[in-house]
Amino acid sequence: MRTIKLFSSIALLVILSLACSSSSDSPDSAPGCESLSNATDAAEAAYYTATAANLAERCAAYKTALQNEINSCGDASGDLQDTFNDLSDCNIGPVNSSVISVKVGSVIKTYETNVTVTTVGPNLEIRAYDNATATDNIFFKIPVGTTGANKISNFNLRLLSSDYNPLSEAEGGNWTSNISVNSATTITGTFFGIVTSPTTGADLDLTQGTIISL
């Protein structure tokens, strides 16, 4: 009887040990995955509020956080790796170049042709054209000399003959912008969120939007 009880106890311990081992092998349950995800979120927020002076540094920190999370916790959907790849080598070019760039879905769009900044009343009206597609352009307004969150208004993305505007919060929109520098010679900032076409009803997800030295 003692032999049977001892054998049963050993078998139970083996089963429990195997179950624990199997659970710990899963990337999602790896110790620290929640904290690594939080670190990635924090690095992303810092990246989207960067200035021209610290954009490269914060971009590198964001890439490091993404890589740490991928290495320790996996990336089954591939979303983390896609974001990492889109950040490229964090080379933002000369700070005196005028460029607006944004990721539209999975495509990076760059607007650096015929960039105009016009003062109209209390606002600056900014328009820039895609260097590859002459008809595609981006337009928005910001108050003269004002910095901070959500200062961009009247945002319009012209893409393939359709106009897109930020989706309202009431409809589930998440439009966010931040202007970090707004002087007589330099405007820098970031933006992202869902935009929708008032004519077709199609939605686009804009991410990694940057305004550099307009």
mmCIF file of C-alpha atoms in Angstrom:
data_model
loop_
_atom_site.group_PDB
_atom_site.id
_atom_site.type_symbol
_atom_site.label_atom_id
_atom_site.label_comp_id
_atom_site.label_asym_id
_atom_site.label_seq_id
_atom_site.Cartn_x
_atom_site.Cartn_y
_atom_site.Cartn_z
ATOM 1 C CA MET A 1 0.000 0.000 0.000
ATOM 2 C CA ARG A 2 2.780 2.462 0.840
ATOM 3 C CA THR A 3 4.481 1.598 -2.475
ATOM 4 C CA ILE A 4 1.297 2.401 -4.409
ATOM 5 C CA LYS A 5 0.830 5.707 -2.562
ATOM 6 C CA LEU A 6 4.465 6.663 -3.153
ATOM 7 C CA PHE A 7 4.190 5.848 -6.852
ATOM 8 C CA SER A 8 0.997 7.917 -7.124
ATOM 9 C CA SER A 9 2.654 10.884 -5.420
ATOM 10 C CA ILE A 10 5.663 10.719 -7.728
ATOM 11 C CA ALA A 11 3.415 10.496 -10.809
ATOM 12 C CA LEU A 12 1.431 13.541 -9.658
ATOM 13 C CA LEU A 13 4.619 15.542 -9.158
ATOM 14 C CA VAL A 14 5.848 14.597 -12.633
ATOM 15 C CA ILE A 15 2.535 15.685 -14.209
ATOM 16 C CA LEU A 16 2.560 19.005 -12.359
ATOM 17 C CA SER A 17 6.180 19.582 -13.328
ATOM 18 C CA LEU A 18 5.456 18.963 -17.010
ATOM 19 C CA ALA A 19 2.412 21.255 -16.919
ATOM 20 C CA CYS A 20 4.419 24.069 -15.379
ATOM 21 C CA SER A 21 7.226 23.550 -17.874
ATOM 22 C CA SER A 22 4.798 23.668 -20.799
ATOM 23 C CA SER A 23 3.215 26.872 -19.498
ATOM 24 C CA SER A 24 6.542 28.622 -18.991
ATOM 25 C CA ASP A 25 7.613 27.776 -22.562
ATOM 26 C CA SER A 26 4.850 30.010 -23.955
ATOM 27 C CA PRO A 27 6.167 33.453 -25.013
ATOM 28 C CA ASP A 28 2.971 35.160 -23.825
ATOM 29 C CA SER A 29 3.494 33.860 -20.285
ATOM 30 C CA ALA A 30 7.193 34.671 -20.127
ATOM 31 C CA PRO A 31 8.091 36.668 -17.008
ATOM 32 C CA GLY A 32 8.090 40.399 -17.633
ATOM 33 C CA CYS A 33 6.036 40.451 -20.859
ATOM 34 C CA GLU A 34 3.532 42.891 -19.384
ATOM 35 C CA SER A 35 6.300 45.235 -18.256
ATOM 36 C CA LEU A 36 8.008 44.940 -21.658
ATOM 37 C CA SER A 37 4.735 45.783 -23.399
ATOM 38 C CA ASN A 38 4.309 48.783 -21.098
ATOM 39 C CA ALA A 39 7.858 49.873 -21.916
ATOM 40 C CA THR A 40 7.075 49.673 -25.637
ATOM 41 C CA ASP A 41 3.921 51.749 -25.140
ATOM 42 C CA ALA A 42 5.897 54.372 -23.199
ATOM 43 C CA ALA A 43 8.603 54.490 -25.873
ATOM 44 C CA GLU A 44 5.944 54.866 -28.559
ATOM 45 C CA ALA A 45 4.333 57.775 -26.693
ATOM 46 C CA ALA A 46 7.744 59.433 -26.303
ATOM 47 C CA TYR A 47 8.437 58.959 -30.007
ATOM 48 C CA TYR A 48 5.158 60.591 -31.005
ATOM 49 C CA THR A 49 5.895 63.648 -28.835
ATOM 50 C CA ALA A 50 9.511 64.043 -29.981
ATOM 51 C CA THR A 51 11.057 67.258 -31.201
ATOM 52 C CA ALA A 52 13.468 67.635 -34.105
ATOM 53 C CA ALA A 53 16.311 67.694 -31.558
ATOM 54 C CA ASN A 54 15.456 64.370 -29.892
ATOM 55 C CA LEU A 55 13.528 62.500 -32.595
ATOM 56 C CA ALA A 56 16.466 60.262 -33.590
ATOM 57 C CA GLU A 57 17.187 59.406 -29.939
ATOM 58 C CA ARG A 58 13.572 58.563 -29.162
ATOM 59 C CA CYS A 59 13.245 56.595 -32.385
ATOM 60 C CA ALA A 60 16.235 54.457 -31.358
ATOM 61 C CA ALA A 61 14.727 53.939 -27.892
ATOM 62 C CA TYR A 62 11.420 52.893 -29.468
ATOM 63 C CA LYS A 63 13.209 50.358 -31.688
ATOM 64 C CA THR A 64 15.067 48.952 -28.676
ATOM 65 C CA ALA A 65 11.808 48.522 -26.745
ATOM 66 C CA LEU A 66 10.189 46.783 -29.714
ATOM 67 C CA GLN A 67 13.150 44.423 -30.144
ATOM 68 C CA ASN A 68 13.197 43.593 -26.427
ATOM 69 C CA GLU A 69 9.515 42.688 -26.509
ATOM 70 C CA ILE A 70 9.919 40.600 -29.681
ATOM 71 C CA ASN A 71 12.935 38.720 -28.273
ATOM 72 C CA SER A 72 11.345 37.939 -24.911
ATOM 73 C CA CYS A 73 7.657 37.571 -25.719
ATOM 74 C CA GLY A 74 7.387 36.723 -29.395
ATOM 75 C CA ASP A 75 5.390 38.492 -32.101
ATOM 76 C CA ALA A 76 2.823 36.081 -33.501
ATOM 77 C CA SER A 77 0.986 38.726 -35.564
ATOM 78 C CA GLY A 78 4.167 40.326 -36.880
ATOM 79 C CA ASP A 79 2.896 43.804 -35.952
ATOM 80 C CA LEU A 80 5.855 44.604 -33.712
ATOM 81 C CA GLN A 81 8.350 43.608 -36.400
ATOM 82 C CA ASP A 82 6.483 45.653 -39.012
ATOM 83 C CA THR A 83 6.682 48.726 -36.783
ATOM 84 C CA PHE A 84 10.370 48.054 -36.126
ATOM 85 C CA ASN A 85 11.056 47.797 -39.869
ATOM 86 C CA ASP A 86 9.107 50.975 -40.632
ATOM 87 C CA LEU A 87 11.313 52.947 -38.246
ATOM 88 C CA SER A 88 14.265 52.037 -40.484
ATOM 89 C CA ASP A 89 17.587 53.414 -39.216
ATOM 90 C CA CYS A 90 16.015 56.466 -37.527
ATOM 91 C CA ASN A 91 17.789 58.744 -39.982
ATOM 92 C CA ILE A 92 15.514 61.766 -40.215
ATOM 93 C CA GLY A 93 17.826 63.703 -42.543
ATOM 94 C CA PRO A 94 18.969 67.324 -42.175
ATOM 95 C CA VAL A 95 16.849 69.217 -39.656
ATOM 96 C CA ASN A 96 16.514 72.097 -42.115
ATOM 97 C CA SER A 97 14.642 69.946 -44.644
ATOM 98 C CA SER A 98 10.874 70.416 -44.842
ATOM 99 C CA VAL A 99 9.057 67.119 -44.829
ATOM 100 C CA ILE A 100 5.816 65.590 -43.606
ATOM 101 C CA SER A 101 5.714 61.809 -43.529
ATOM 102 C CA VAL A 102 3.076 59.353 -42.400
ATOM 103 C CA LYS A 103 2.412 55.633 -42.588
ATOM 104 C CA VAL A 104 -0.891 55.031 -44.402
ATOM 105 C CA GLY A 105 -1.862 51.477 -43.582
ATOM 106 C CA SER A 106 1.396 49.697 -44.397
ATOM 107 C CA VAL A 107 2.790 52.308 -46.818
ATOM 108 C CA ILE A 108 5.044 55.217 -45.869
ATOM 109 C CA LYS A 109 3.996 58.430 -47.640
ATOM 110 C CA THR A 110 6.343 61.435 -47.811
ATOM 111 C CA TYR A 111 5.195 64.981 -48.543
ATOM 112 C CA GLU A 112 8.116 67.294 -49.286
ATOM 113 C CA THR A 113 7.249 68.964 -52.594
ATOM 114 C CA ASN A 114 5.780 72.475 -52.884
ATOM 115 C CA VAL A 115 5.573 72.864 -49.117
ATOM 116 C CA THR A 116 3.775 76.094 -48.220
ATOM 117 C CA VAL A 117 3.196 77.701 -44.822
ATOM 118 C CA THR A 118 0.794 80.642 -45.046
ATOM 119 C CA THR A 119 -0.423 82.900 -42.241
ATOM 120 C CA VAL A 120 -4.188 83.410 -42.477
ATOM 121 C CA GLY A 121 -5.578 85.340 -39.528
ATOM 122 C CA PRO A 122 -4.586 83.589 -36.268
ATOM 123 C CA ASN A 123 -3.595 80.354 -38.027
ATOM 124 C CA LEU A 124 -0.856 78.869 -40.138
ATOM 125 C CA GLU A 125 -2.185 76.959 -43.139
ATOM 126 C CA ILE A 126 0.207 74.211 -44.193
ATOM 127 C CA ARG A 127 0.114 72.186 -47.400
ATOM 128 C CA ALA A 128 2.650 69.773 -48.873
ATOM 129 C CA TYR A 129 2.564 67.479 -51.888
ATOM 130 C CA ASP A 130 3.705 63.899 -52.338
ATOM 131 C CA ASN A 131 7.007 63.867 -54.221
ATOM 132 C CA ALA A 132 5.945 60.722 -56.103
ATOM 133 C CA THR A 133 2.285 61.491 -56.867
ATOM 134 C CA ALA A 134 1.707 65.130 -57.749
ATOM 135 C CA THR A 135 -2.012 65.157 -56.900
ATOM 136 C CA ASP A 136 -1.660 63.623 -53.418
ATOM 137 C CA ASN A 137 -1.261 66.234 -50.717
ATOM 138 C CA ILE A 138 -1.711 66.922 -47.034
ATOM 139 C CA PHE A 139 -3.233 70.061 -45.473
ATOM 140 C CA PHE A 140 -3.849 71.297 -41.935
ATOM 141 C CA LYS A 141 -3.999 74.406 -39.767
ATOM 142 C CA ILE A 142 -2.306 75.258 -36.470
ATOM 143 C CA PRO A 143 -2.544 78.453 -34.401
ATOM 144 C CA VAL A 144 0.409 80.790 -34.895
ATOM 145 C CA GLY A 145 3.116 80.245 -32.263
ATOM 146 C CA THR A 146 1.116 77.622 -30.344
ATOM 147 C CA THR A 147 2.493 74.274 -29.168
ATOM 148 C CA GLY A 148 0.966 71.332 -27.359
ATOM 149 C CA ALA A 149 -1.467 68.484 -27.880
ATOM 150 C CA ASN A 150 -4.216 68.480 -30.504
ATOM 151 C CA LYS A 151 -3.409 71.866 -32.043
ATOM 152 C CA ILE A 152 -3.841 70.578 -35.596
ATOM 153 C CA SER A 153 -7.225 71.403 -37.126
ATOM 154 C CA ASN A 154 -8.886 71.088 -40.549
ATOM 155 C CA PHE A 155 -6.643 68.125 -41.342
ATOM 156 C CA ASN A 156 -7.160 66.796 -44.860
ATOM 157 C CA LEU A 157 -5.328 64.003 -46.653
ATOM 158 C CA ARG A 158 -5.803 63.910 -50.417
ATOM 159 C CA LEU A 159 -5.055 60.397 -51.619
ATOM 160 C CA LEU A 160 -5.900 58.863 -55.004
ATOM 161 C CA SER A 161 -8.532 61.539 -55.752
ATOM 162 C CA SER A 162 -10.274 61.080 -52.379
ATOM 163 C CA ASP A 163 -10.192 63.349 -49.330
ATOM 164 C CA TYR A 164 -9.805 61.956 -45.806
ATOM 165 C CA ASN A 165 -10.488 63.732 -42.514
ATOM 166 C CA PRO A 166 -10.056 62.614 -38.888
ATOM 167 C CA LEU A 167 -12.794 60.277 -37.668
ATOM 168 C CA SER A 168 -14.660 61.853 -34.752
ATOM 169 C CA GLU A 169 -14.423 60.409 -31.248
ATOM 170 C CA ALA A 170 -18.178 59.803 -31.309
ATOM 171 C CA GLU A 171 -17.613 57.431 -34.236
ATOM 172 C CA GLY A 172 -14.679 55.685 -32.557
ATOM 173 C CA GLY A 173 -11.897 57.944 -33.791
ATOM 174 C CA ASN A 174 -8.567 58.323 -32.002
ATOM 175 C CA TRP A 175 -7.081 61.356 -33.750
ATOM 176 C CA THR A 176 -4.098 62.745 -31.830
ATOM 177 C CA SER A 177 -1.500 65.371 -32.644
ATOM 178 C CA ASN A 178 1.271 67.223 -30.874
ATOM 179 C CA ILE A 179 3.133 70.342 -31.972
ATOM 180 C CA SER A 180 6.462 70.528 -30.165
ATOM 181 C CA VAL A 181 8.037 73.527 -31.947
ATOM 182 C CA ASN A 182 6.148 76.399 -33.574
ATOM 183 C CA SER A 183 8.352 79.395 -34.299
ATOM 184 C CA ALA A 184 8.783 81.850 -37.141
ATOM 185 C CA THR A 185 11.297 79.515 -38.792
ATOM 186 C CA THR A 186 10.496 75.980 -37.592
ATOM 187 C CA ILE A 187 7.458 73.768 -37.046
ATOM 188 C CA THR A 188 7.835 70.208 -35.801
ATOM 189 C CA GLY A 189 5.291 67.751 -34.476
ATOM 190 C CA THR A 190 3.592 64.393 -34.720
ATOM 191 C CA PHE A 191 0.131 63.040 -35.531
ATOM 192 C CA PHE A 192 -1.734 59.760 -35.893
ATOM 193 C CA GLY A 193 -5.235 58.297 -35.923
ATOM 194 C CA ILE A 194 -8.047 57.059 -38.130
ATOM 195 C CA VAL A 195 -9.198 59.227 -41.035
ATOM 196 C CA THR A 196 -12.319 58.679 -43.099
ATOM 197 C CA SER A 197 -13.524 59.710 -46.537
ATOM 198 C CA PRO A 198 -16.806 61.678 -46.397
ATOM 199 C CA THR A 199 -17.617 60.593 -49.966
ATOM 200 C CA THR A 200 -16.735 56.875 -49.963
ATOM 201 C CA GLY A 201 -16.947 56.117 -46.231
ATOM 202 C CA ALA A 202 -13.579 54.321 -46.386
ATOM 203 C CA ASP A 203 -11.301 54.538 -43.338
ATOM 204 C CA LEU A 204 -7.502 54.710 -43.243
ATOM 205 C CA ASP A 205 -5.250 54.197 -40.233
ATOM 206 C CA LEU A 206 -2.509 56.844 -40.108
ATOM 207 C CA THR A 207 0.489 56.103 -37.879
ATOM 208 C CA GLN A 208 3.969 57.527 -37.329
ATOM 209 C CA GLY A 209 3.024 60.944 -38.713
ATOM 210 C CA THR A 210 5.879 63.443 -38.360
ATOM 211 C CA ILE A 211 6.274 67.108 -39.243
ATOM 212 C CA ILE A 212 9.917 68.141 -39.484
ATOM 213 C CA SER A 213 11.232 71.678 -39.772
ATOM 214 C CA LEU A 214 8.631 73.307 -41.981
#
